[in-house]
Amino acid sequence: MFDKELTRDIISEQMSLNQPPPHIEASFGFMGAIGVIINIVFFIMDIISDGMLAFVLFRQAENATQEKIKAMTMTWFIITICIIIIPMVILNIFSLLWYWQNKVCLGDYCVLHKMSTSQVIMRVFIHIILLGPLIRYIDIIRYGVKMQQEVKEVEMGESGAILRRTPKGEVHAVLQMVISRDTSMLDMMHSFLQDAPQLIFQIYLLYRSPEIITGSDSMDSLTIAVQVWKVFLGVMAISWSLVSYQDELRRSIPKEKLSCGATIVCLFWRATMIASRVTAIATFASIYQKDDDSTALFSLPKRNNEGEVIVSFPLITVIALVLHWLLMTAWIHAQSTNFCASEQGARRPVLELFYNFVMGAVHIFCYINLKDTPSRRRMVFFYTLTLIENSAMITVWYIIMEVRYSPWFQITMIFSTEVLWVLGICSVIGYYAFLHPDKDNLGSSRNQASWHN
């Protein structure tokens, strides 16, 4: 008995009963192990960087001599802690729920089904201390190794003997595929629930402390180092989670996996686009003008001495992102996605709308192909829209910003935002033209000229 989503993936690809299920072709070799190890490294580094970030912000608040500055930096610390903890709680709840769902759907195949009570309690405890993804990575390696070990020779008459998995090996293959697929989804959730907001917030804090950017405040050298490291790590973690999720989707359909070169180019594509996007958003949010409280994160609209209404740019940024989110949700809904279909393929409008809202939020930062249909026009629309938005935000920052940074810094920020986008587009074109696993079938005819994941 297969997992419901895995079965639906098979049906959606219109596979015949004579074709083998996806797990038959599943494998776990050296590159698969390297990928899981990279995930573990990112997870551990993320925890360490979160702890360091919280520490330096708390220390900065404790060392502040003025009450207003102390209150401001303590607010920064509390918001940072919330961005760290709340997504991890949500992530581990989903992880436990999916373990339980797999137990219901997979029956004898399920991980929890074959564990003792003490092992189940240990897994629940690990999720309570918010380390659930770590045990999932260990599961992927464990069942991947067992899947490769459980093989035997089967005589095929005059054709000789071939290696086939034992029944136990088939169980391990199903478990490895399901756990790997769920974990890739959890990694992507973690990226957009924690890493993306943290990226924007930390860049925003750097802007709101111009003495840190200009290097005139040597007391905060550790703070800026940790913040910059967190930004870099966040960009790479988001990019890696997107590439891993894309590769896992191809594996579960099944399709040919990404090559090493394709993975590197996809990683560069995602990293440059994410970096351009979050830089533009955080730069726009950091704008403050005369009569605006530069220490306040959010402030309600107010009138200045001349009677003009002053609206803080963090609030304007939130409004702009909400409008973008609603536009993306409507756009995705117009694509008639069917991710939440029943086992018989019937649409579930309410669940599908909820899914569209979630994916609309993801599209604030990056593009994900949600349908295995021609996607060239969708990608052109999305990346053109983000180019216009990014350019508008960075231009407004340059014109309106009251605090005048040095010319080299202004030019660097404008140049980097636009160049990163261009590099991302070049990577997209290079990937689909030369490195896509199905590149020979792309553009073979007018009707089939498309870009797929």
Short mmCIF file of C-alpha atoms in Angstrom, two decimals:
data_model
loop_
_atom_site.label_atom_id
_atom_site.label_comp_id
_atom_site.label_asym_id
_atom_site.label_seq_id
_atom_site.Cartn_x
_atom_site.Cartn_y
_atom_site.Cartn_z
CA MET A 1 0.00 0.00 0.00
CA PHE A 2 1.53 3.29 -1.07
CA ASP A 3 1.32 6.67 0.56
CA LYS A 4 -1.67 8.65 -0.75
CA GLU A 5 0.37 11.48 -2.25
CA LEU A 6 2.82 9.07 -3.85
CA THR A 7 -0.09 7.21 -5.42
CA ARG A 8 -1.60 10.47 -6.64
CA ASP A 9 1.73 11.44 -8.22
CA ILE A 10 1.64 8.18 -10.17
CA ILE A 11 -1.94 8.76 -11.30
CA SER A 12 -1.20 12.36 -12.30
CA GLU A 13 1.49 11.15 -14.66
CA GLN A 14 -1.01 8.72 -16.28
CA MET A 15 1.23 5.73 -15.66
CA SER A 16 -0.14 2.38 -16.78
CA LEU A 17 -0.38 -0.66 -14.53
CA ASN A 18 2.40 -2.27 -16.55
CA GLN A 19 4.88 0.44 -15.48
CA PRO A 20 6.80 -0.03 -12.24
CA PRO A 21 6.02 2.21 -9.24
CA PRO A 22 8.56 4.98 -8.50
CA HIS A 23 10.31 3.14 -5.66
CA ILE A 24 11.39 0.31 -8.01
CA GLU A 25 13.93 2.65 -9.61
CA ALA A 26 14.88 4.30 -6.32
CA SER A 27 18.56 4.32 -5.45
CA PHE A 28 20.76 5.77 -2.75
CA GLY A 29 24.37 6.22 -3.69
CA PHE A 30 27.28 8.47 -2.86
CA MET A 31 25.69 11.68 -4.20
CA GLY A 32 22.47 10.95 -2.32
CA ALA A 33 24.41 10.61 0.92
CA ILE A 34 26.33 13.82 0.20
CA GLY A 35 23.03 15.65 -0.30
CA VAL A 36 21.70 14.48 3.06
CA ILE A 37 24.97 15.39 4.78
CA ILE A 38 24.73 18.90 3.29
CA ASN A 39 21.22 19.17 4.74
CA ILE A 40 22.50 18.11 8.16
CA VAL A 41 25.34 20.64 7.98
CA PHE A 42 22.93 23.43 7.01
CA PHE A 43 20.58 22.45 9.86
CA ILE A 44 23.35 22.44 12.49
CA MET A 45 24.88 25.67 11.19
CA ASP A 46 21.45 27.27 11.23
CA ILE A 47 20.97 26.37 14.90
CA ILE A 48 24.43 27.67 15.82
CA SER A 49 23.95 30.91 13.87
CA ASP A 50 20.51 31.43 15.46
CA GLY A 51 22.03 31.07 18.92
CA MET A 52 24.89 33.44 18.10
CA LEU A 53 22.52 35.99 16.58
CA ALA A 54 20.26 35.97 19.62
CA PHE A 55 23.29 36.31 21.92
CA VAL A 56 24.89 39.29 20.17
CA LEU A 57 21.57 41.16 19.96
CA PHE A 58 20.86 40.50 23.63
CA ARG A 59 24.38 41.62 24.55
CA GLN A 60 23.92 44.75 22.49
CA ALA A 61 20.70 45.51 24.38
CA GLU A 62 22.32 44.88 27.76
CA ASN A 63 25.30 47.10 26.96
CA ALA A 64 23.20 50.03 25.74
CA THR A 65 23.48 53.08 27.99
CA GLN A 66 20.45 55.02 26.78
CA GLU A 67 17.03 53.69 27.71
CA LYS A 68 15.56 54.36 24.27
CA ILE A 69 18.38 52.47 22.52
CA LYS A 70 18.17 49.66 25.06
CA ALA A 71 14.41 49.28 24.51
CA MET A 72 14.91 49.33 20.74
CA THR A 73 17.62 46.66 20.71
CA MET A 74 15.68 44.49 23.16
CA THR A 75 12.72 44.67 20.75
CA TRP A 76 15.06 43.53 17.97
CA PHE A 77 16.17 40.62 20.15
CA ILE A 78 12.59 39.54 20.95
CA ILE A 79 11.53 39.69 17.28
CA THR A 80 14.60 37.66 16.28
CA ILE A 81 13.78 35.02 18.91
CA CYS A 82 10.17 34.83 17.64
CA ILE A 83 11.38 34.37 14.05
CA ILE A 84 13.63 31.54 15.29
CA ILE A 85 11.26 29.68 17.62
CA ILE A 86 7.78 29.95 16.08
CA PRO A 87 8.70 28.43 12.67
CA MET A 88 10.61 25.60 14.38
CA VAL A 89 7.54 24.77 16.49
CA ILE A 90 5.33 24.72 13.38
CA LEU A 91 7.90 22.64 11.51
CA ASN A 92 8.18 19.98 14.20
CA ILE A 93 4.40 19.75 14.59
CA PHE A 94 4.06 19.10 10.87
CA SER A 95 6.88 16.55 11.02
CA LEU A 96 5.14 14.58 13.77
CA LEU A 97 1.78 14.81 12.01
CA TRP A 98 3.31 13.48 8.78
CA TYR A 99 4.94 10.61 10.64
CA TRP A 100 1.52 9.71 12.01
CA GLN A 101 -0.15 10.17 8.61
CA ASN A 102 2.41 7.83 7.08
CA LYS A 103 1.58 5.28 9.75
CA VAL A 104 -2.08 5.42 8.79
CA CYS A 105 -1.46 5.42 5.03
CA LEU A 106 1.50 3.05 4.74
CA GLY A 107 0.58 0.47 7.33
CA ASP A 108 3.34 -2.14 7.47
CA TYR A 109 5.62 0.13 5.48
CA CYS A 110 5.56 2.87 8.11
CA VAL A 111 8.61 3.86 10.16
CA LEU A 112 6.66 4.12 13.41
CA HIS A 113 4.97 0.77 12.81
CA LYS A 114 8.27 -1.09 13.19
CA MET A 115 9.54 0.76 16.28
CA SER A 116 9.33 -0.09 19.94
CA THR A 117 7.47 2.20 22.33
CA SER A 118 10.74 3.59 23.66
CA GLN A 119 11.88 4.48 20.12
CA VAL A 120 8.59 6.23 19.40
CA ILE A 121 8.86 8.18 22.67
CA MET A 122 12.41 9.15 21.79
CA ARG A 123 11.26 10.52 18.42
CA VAL A 124 8.47 12.49 20.04
CA PHE A 125 10.97 13.91 22.55
CA ILE A 126 13.35 14.92 19.76
CA HIS A 127 10.51 16.79 18.08
CA ILE A 128 9.59 18.47 21.38
CA ILE A 129 13.11 19.89 21.63
CA LEU A 130 12.67 21.07 18.02
CA LEU A 131 15.21 18.74 16.41
CA GLY A 132 12.73 16.69 14.37
CA PRO A 133 14.38 17.36 10.97
CA LEU A 134 17.64 15.91 12.29
CA ILE A 135 16.10 12.49 13.01
CA ARG A 136 14.51 12.55 9.55
CA TYR A 137 17.93 13.04 7.92
CA ILE A 138 19.22 10.05 9.89
CA ASP A 139 16.20 8.01 8.70
CA ILE A 140 16.94 8.88 5.08
CA ILE A 141 20.51 7.63 5.38
CA ARG A 142 19.54 4.56 7.42
CA TYR A 143 16.82 3.34 5.07
CA GLY A 144 18.86 4.31 2.02
CA VAL A 145 21.72 2.07 3.16
CA LYS A 146 19.33 -0.77 4.05
CA MET A 147 17.63 -0.43 0.68
CA GLN A 148 20.94 -0.91 -1.10
CA GLN A 149 21.98 -3.84 1.09
CA GLU A 150 18.77 -5.87 0.78
CA VAL A 151 19.37 -7.35 -2.68
CA LYS A 152 19.70 -10.88 -4.05
CA GLU A 153 20.47 -12.58 -7.34
CA VAL A 154 17.48 -13.78 -9.33
CA GLU A 155 17.96 -16.32 -12.12
CA MET A 156 16.45 -15.20 -15.42
CA GLY A 157 17.02 -18.38 -17.45
CA GLU A 158 19.31 -17.96 -20.44
CA SER A 159 19.69 -14.26 -19.64
CA GLY A 160 21.60 -15.14 -16.50
CA ALA A 161 21.12 -13.70 -13.02
CA ILE A 162 20.17 -10.14 -12.13
CA LEU A 163 20.16 -8.28 -8.82
CA ARG A 164 16.73 -7.56 -7.35
CA ARG A 165 15.67 -6.17 -4.00
CA THR A 166 14.27 -8.50 -1.40
CA PRO A 167 10.77 -7.82 -0.02
CA LYS A 168 12.43 -6.14 2.95
CA GLY A 169 14.49 -4.04 0.53
CA GLU A 170 11.28 -2.94 -1.18
CA VAL A 171 9.91 -1.80 2.19
CA HIS A 172 13.06 0.20 2.85
CA ALA A 173 12.84 1.76 -0.63
CA VAL A 174 9.27 2.95 -0.01
CA LEU A 175 10.21 4.32 3.42
CA GLN A 176 13.27 6.09 2.09
CA MET A 177 11.31 7.76 -0.72
CA VAL A 178 8.41 8.88 1.48
CA ILE A 179 10.63 10.21 4.27
CA SER A 180 12.91 11.96 1.79
CA ARG A 181 9.97 13.58 0.03
CA ASP A 182 8.37 14.79 3.28
CA THR A 183 11.69 16.07 4.58
CA SER A 184 12.35 18.09 1.43
CA MET A 185 8.94 19.74 1.88
CA LEU A 186 9.75 20.47 5.54
CA ASP A 187 13.09 22.00 4.53
CA MET A 188 11.33 24.31 2.09
CA MET A 189 8.77 25.26 4.74
CA HIS A 190 11.61 26.06 7.13
CA SER A 191 13.25 28.25 4.51
CA PHE A 192 10.21 30.42 3.92
CA LEU A 193 8.89 30.46 7.48
CA GLN A 194 12.21 31.27 9.16
CA ASP A 195 15.12 31.99 6.81
CA ALA A 196 13.36 34.43 4.46
CA PRO A 197 11.85 36.63 7.23
CA GLN A 198 15.13 36.50 9.15
CA LEU A 199 17.03 37.60 6.05
CA ILE A 200 14.84 40.66 5.53
CA PHE A 201 14.83 41.57 9.23
CA GLN A 202 18.62 41.35 9.68
CA ILE A 203 19.34 43.39 6.54
CA TYR A 204 16.77 45.89 7.79
CA LEU A 205 18.58 46.11 11.14
CA LEU A 206 21.88 46.74 9.39
CA TYR A 207 20.32 49.65 7.53
CA ARG A 208 18.72 51.02 10.67
CA SER A 209 22.17 51.12 12.27
CA PRO A 210 24.11 53.13 9.66
CA GLU A 211 27.06 53.51 12.03
CA ILE A 212 27.52 49.74 11.74
CA ILE A 213 27.48 49.80 7.94
CA THR A 214 29.94 52.69 7.74
CA GLY A 215 32.22 51.02 10.26
CA SER A 216 32.26 54.00 12.64
CA ASP A 217 31.06 51.88 15.57
CA SER A 218 33.74 49.32 16.36
CA MET A 219 31.84 48.10 19.42
CA ASP A 220 29.37 46.23 17.19
CA SER A 221 31.86 44.46 14.94
CA LEU A 222 30.78 41.05 16.30
CA THR A 223 27.11 41.89 15.77
CA ILE A 224 27.59 42.86 12.14
CA ALA A 225 29.75 39.77 11.50
CA VAL A 226 27.06 37.45 12.88
CA GLN A 227 24.28 39.25 11.00
CA VAL A 228 26.14 39.14 7.68
CA TRP A 229 26.95 35.46 8.24
CA LYS A 230 23.27 34.76 8.99
CA VAL A 231 22.22 36.54 5.81
CA PHE A 232 24.66 34.55 3.69
CA LEU A 233 23.69 31.26 5.34
CA GLY A 234 19.99 32.05 4.91
CA VAL A 235 20.35 32.68 1.17
CA MET A 236 22.23 29.42 0.70
CA ALA A 237 19.77 27.44 2.87
CA ILE A 238 16.75 28.71 0.93
CA SER A 239 18.44 28.00 -2.40
CA TRP A 240 19.49 24.49 -1.38
CA SER A 241 16.00 23.64 -0.08
CA LEU A 242 14.44 24.70 -3.40
CA VAL A 243 16.89 22.65 -5.45
CA SER A 244 16.46 19.63 -3.17
CA TYR A 245 12.68 19.88 -3.40
CA GLN A 246 12.83 20.12 -7.20
CA ASP A 247 15.10 17.06 -7.39
CA GLU A 248 12.86 15.12 -5.01
CA LEU A 249 9.80 15.88 -7.13
CA ARG A 250 11.58 14.54 -10.20
CA ARG A 251 12.53 11.41 -8.27
CA SER A 252 9.00 10.67 -7.05
CA ILE A 253 7.26 11.01 -10.44
CA PRO A 254 9.77 9.45 -11.57
CA LYS A 255 11.99 11.49 -13.88
CA GLU A 256 15.70 11.61 -14.49
CA LYS A 257 17.52 13.21 -11.56
CA LEU A 258 19.50 16.42 -11.82
CA SER A 259 23.17 16.06 -12.67
CA CYS A 260 25.86 17.58 -10.49
CA GLY A 261 26.33 20.44 -12.97
CA ALA A 262 22.58 21.09 -13.16
CA THR A 263 22.36 21.15 -9.36
CA ILE A 264 25.15 23.74 -9.10
CA VAL A 265 23.59 25.99 -11.76
CA CYS A 266 20.14 25.68 -10.15
CA LEU A 267 21.68 26.56 -6.79
CA PHE A 268 23.30 29.65 -8.31
CA TRP A 269 20.01 30.59 -10.03
CA ARG A 270 18.05 30.39 -6.79
CA ALA A 271 20.73 32.11 -4.68
CA THR A 272 21.06 35.12 -6.98
CA MET A 273 17.31 35.59 -7.35
CA ILE A 274 16.69 35.24 -3.61
CA ALA A 275 19.56 37.61 -2.77
CA SER A 276 18.28 40.24 -5.23
CA ARG A 277 14.73 39.96 -3.91
CA VAL A 278 15.43 40.14 -0.16
CA THR A 279 17.97 42.94 -0.65
CA ALA A 280 15.40 45.05 -2.50
CA ILE A 281 12.67 44.39 0.08
CA ALA A 282 14.86 45.04 3.12
CA THR A 283 16.41 48.14 1.54
CA PHE A 284 12.98 49.58 0.80
CA ALA A 285 11.74 48.81 4.32
CA SER A 286 14.75 50.57 5.87
CA ILE A 287 13.81 54.00 4.50
CA TYR A 288 13.12 56.65 7.08
CA GLN A 289 12.55 60.31 6.53
CA LYS A 290 12.55 63.51 8.52
CA ASP A 291 10.10 63.34 11.44
CA ASP A 292 10.12 59.54 11.21
CA ASP A 293 11.24 57.63 14.30
CA SER A 294 14.25 55.68 13.06
CA THR A 295 14.24 53.45 16.15
CA ALA A 296 10.68 52.23 15.66
CA LEU A 297 10.09 49.06 13.71
CA PHE A 298 6.48 49.91 12.89
CA SER A 299 4.59 53.11 13.50
CA LEU A 300 1.10 54.18 12.60
CA PRO A 301 0.53 56.99 10.09
CA LYS A 302 0.88 60.42 11.71
CA ARG A 303 1.03 64.09 10.78
CA ASN A 304 4.19 66.15 11.00
CA ASN A 305 4.47 69.82 11.91
CA GLU A 306 3.54 70.84 8.36
CA GLY A 307 0.36 68.74 8.47
CA GLU A 308 1.67 66.09 6.07
CA VAL A 309 0.78 62.46 6.71
CA ILE A 310 3.87 60.35 7.44
CA VAL A 311 3.63 56.61 6.82
CA SER A 312 6.57 54.48 7.93
CA PHE A 313 8.23 52.50 5.16
CA PRO A 314 8.17 49.21 7.09
CA LEU A 315 4.38 49.53 7.05
CA ILE A 316 4.39 50.45 3.34
CA THR A 317 6.58 47.40 2.69
CA VAL A 318 4.14 45.10 4.48
CA ILE A 319 1.24 46.53 2.46
CA ALA A 320 3.19 46.09 -0.79
CA LEU A 321 4.07 42.47 0.05
CA VAL A 322 0.46 41.68 0.98
CA LEU A 323 -0.70 43.05 -2.37
CA HIS A 324 1.96 40.98 -4.14
CA TRP A 325 0.86 37.91 -2.16
CA LEU A 326 -2.80 38.40 -3.15
CA LEU A 327 -1.83 38.92 -6.80
CA MET A 328 0.27 35.74 -6.79
CA THR A 329 -2.54 33.81 -5.08
CA ALA A 330 -5.03 34.90 -7.74
CA TRP A 331 -2.49 34.07 -10.48
CA ILE A 332 -1.88 30.58 -9.07
CA HIS A 333 -5.61 30.00 -8.63
CA ALA A 334 -6.13 30.94 -12.30
CA GLN A 335 -3.71 28.14 -13.24
CA SER A 336 -6.29 25.61 -11.93
CA THR A 337 -3.88 23.70 -9.71
CA ASN A 338 -5.09 20.36 -8.37
CA PHE A 339 -2.58 19.61 -5.61
CA CYS A 340 -5.22 18.82 -2.97
CA ALA A 341 -7.32 16.46 -5.09
CA SER A 342 -8.96 13.42 -3.57
CA GLU A 343 -7.73 9.89 -4.28
CA GLN A 344 -10.22 9.77 -7.16
CA GLY A 345 -8.80 13.01 -8.62
CA ALA A 346 -11.76 15.22 -7.61
CA ARG A 347 -10.96 18.84 -6.75
CA ARG A 348 -11.28 20.11 -3.19
CA PRO A 349 -11.91 23.84 -3.69
CA VAL A 350 -11.41 24.97 -0.07
CA LEU A 351 -8.18 23.03 0.46
CA GLU A 352 -6.96 24.06 -2.98
CA LEU A 353 -7.59 27.72 -2.20
CA PHE A 354 -5.65 27.36 1.07
CA TYR A 355 -2.80 25.75 -0.85
CA ASN A 356 -2.88 28.63 -3.35
CA PHE A 357 -2.59 31.14 -0.51
CA VAL A 358 0.43 29.29 0.89
CA MET A 359 2.12 29.10 -2.50
CA GLY A 360 1.27 32.77 -3.08
CA ALA A 361 3.34 33.60 0.01
CA VAL A 362 6.25 31.53 -1.35
CA HIS A 363 6.02 33.52 -4.59
CA ILE A 364 6.82 36.70 -2.68
CA PHE A 365 10.42 35.53 -2.87
CA CYS A 366 10.81 33.05 -5.71
CA TYR A 367 9.11 31.15 -8.52
CA ILE A 368 8.08 27.51 -8.20
CA ASN A 369 6.54 25.58 -11.07
CA LEU A 370 3.32 24.14 -9.64
CA LYS A 371 2.14 22.29 -12.73
CA ASP A 372 3.93 19.89 -15.05
CA THR A 373 2.86 21.92 -18.07
CA PRO A 374 4.62 24.52 -20.24
CA SER A 375 6.00 27.12 -17.83
CA ARG A 376 7.99 29.53 -20.01
CA ARG A 377 5.30 32.21 -20.07
CA ARG A 378 4.70 31.88 -16.32
CA MET A 379 8.40 32.31 -15.60
CA VAL A 380 8.68 35.33 -17.93
CA PHE A 381 5.69 36.95 -16.21
CA PHE A 382 6.98 36.31 -12.69
CA TYR A 383 10.57 37.41 -13.25
CA THR A 384 9.50 40.50 -15.19
CA LEU A 385 7.20 41.46 -12.32
CA THR A 386 9.94 40.98 -9.72
CA LEU A 387 12.40 43.00 -11.82
CA ILE A 388 9.94 45.90 -11.94
CA GLU A 389 9.24 45.66 -8.21
CA ASN A 390 12.90 45.33 -7.22
CA SER A 391 13.94 48.24 -9.44
CA ALA A 392 11.13 50.43 -8.11
CA MET A 393 12.00 49.68 -4.46
CA ILE A 394 15.73 50.30 -4.81
CA THR A 395 15.07 53.51 -6.81
CA VAL A 396 12.68 54.88 -4.19
CA TRP A 397 15.28 54.12 -1.52
CA TYR A 398 17.94 56.06 -3.41
CA ILE A 399 15.70 59.09 -3.97
CA ILE A 400 13.87 59.35 -0.64
CA MET A 401 16.32 58.06 1.97
CA GLU A 402 17.14 60.91 4.36
CA VAL A 403 20.31 59.30 5.71
CA ARG A 404 22.89 59.73 2.97
CA TYR A 405 25.24 56.81 2.79
CA SER A 406 28.54 57.11 0.99
CA PRO A 407 28.25 57.10 -2.83
CA TRP A 408 30.09 53.77 -3.12
CA PHE A 409 27.57 52.11 -0.82
CA GLN A 410 24.57 53.48 -2.73
CA ILE A 411 26.01 52.42 -6.09
CA THR A 412 26.91 48.99 -4.70
CA MET A 413 23.38 48.33 -3.44
CA ILE A 414 21.69 49.47 -6.67
CA PHE A 415 24.20 47.62 -8.84
CA SER A 416 24.09 44.39 -6.82
CA THR A 417 20.27 44.22 -6.78
CA GLU A 418 20.05 44.49 -10.56
CA VAL A 419 23.12 42.41 -11.42
CA LEU A 420 22.04 39.55 -9.14
CA TRP A 421 18.72 39.43 -11.01
CA VAL A 422 20.52 39.37 -14.38
CA LEU A 423 22.84 36.58 -13.20
CA GLY A 424 19.80 34.63 -12.06
CA ILE A 425 18.14 34.98 -15.47
CA CYS A 426 21.35 33.89 -17.21
CA SER A 427 21.45 30.83 -14.95
CA VAL A 428 17.83 29.97 -15.79
CA ILE A 429 18.54 30.17 -19.52
CA GLY A 430 21.75 28.18 -19.19
CA TYR A 431 20.06 25.49 -17.13
CA TYR A 432 17.16 24.95 -19.53
CA ALA A 433 19.33 25.24 -22.64
CA PHE A 434 22.21 22.97 -21.64
CA LEU A 435 21.70 21.15 -18.33
CA HIS A 436 18.01 20.27 -17.97
CA PRO A 437 17.58 16.46 -17.89
CA ASP A 438 14.90 16.72 -20.60
CA LYS A 439 16.64 19.45 -22.63
CA ASP A 440 16.47 17.40 -25.85
CA ASN A 441 12.65 17.38 -25.62
CA LEU A 442 12.30 21.06 -24.75
CA GLY A 443 11.40 23.19 -27.70
CA SER A 444 11.14 20.21 -30.09
CA SER A 445 7.91 21.60 -31.44
CA ARG A 446 5.85 24.73 -31.06
CA ASN A 447 3.30 22.99 -28.89
CA GLN A 448 5.92 21.42 -26.66
CA ALA A 449 8.29 24.36 -26.41
CA SER A 450 8.27 24.77 -22.67
CA TRP A 451 10.30 24.79 -19.53
CA HIS A 452 9.54 22.15 -16.91
CA ASN A 453 11.16 21.45 -13.57
#
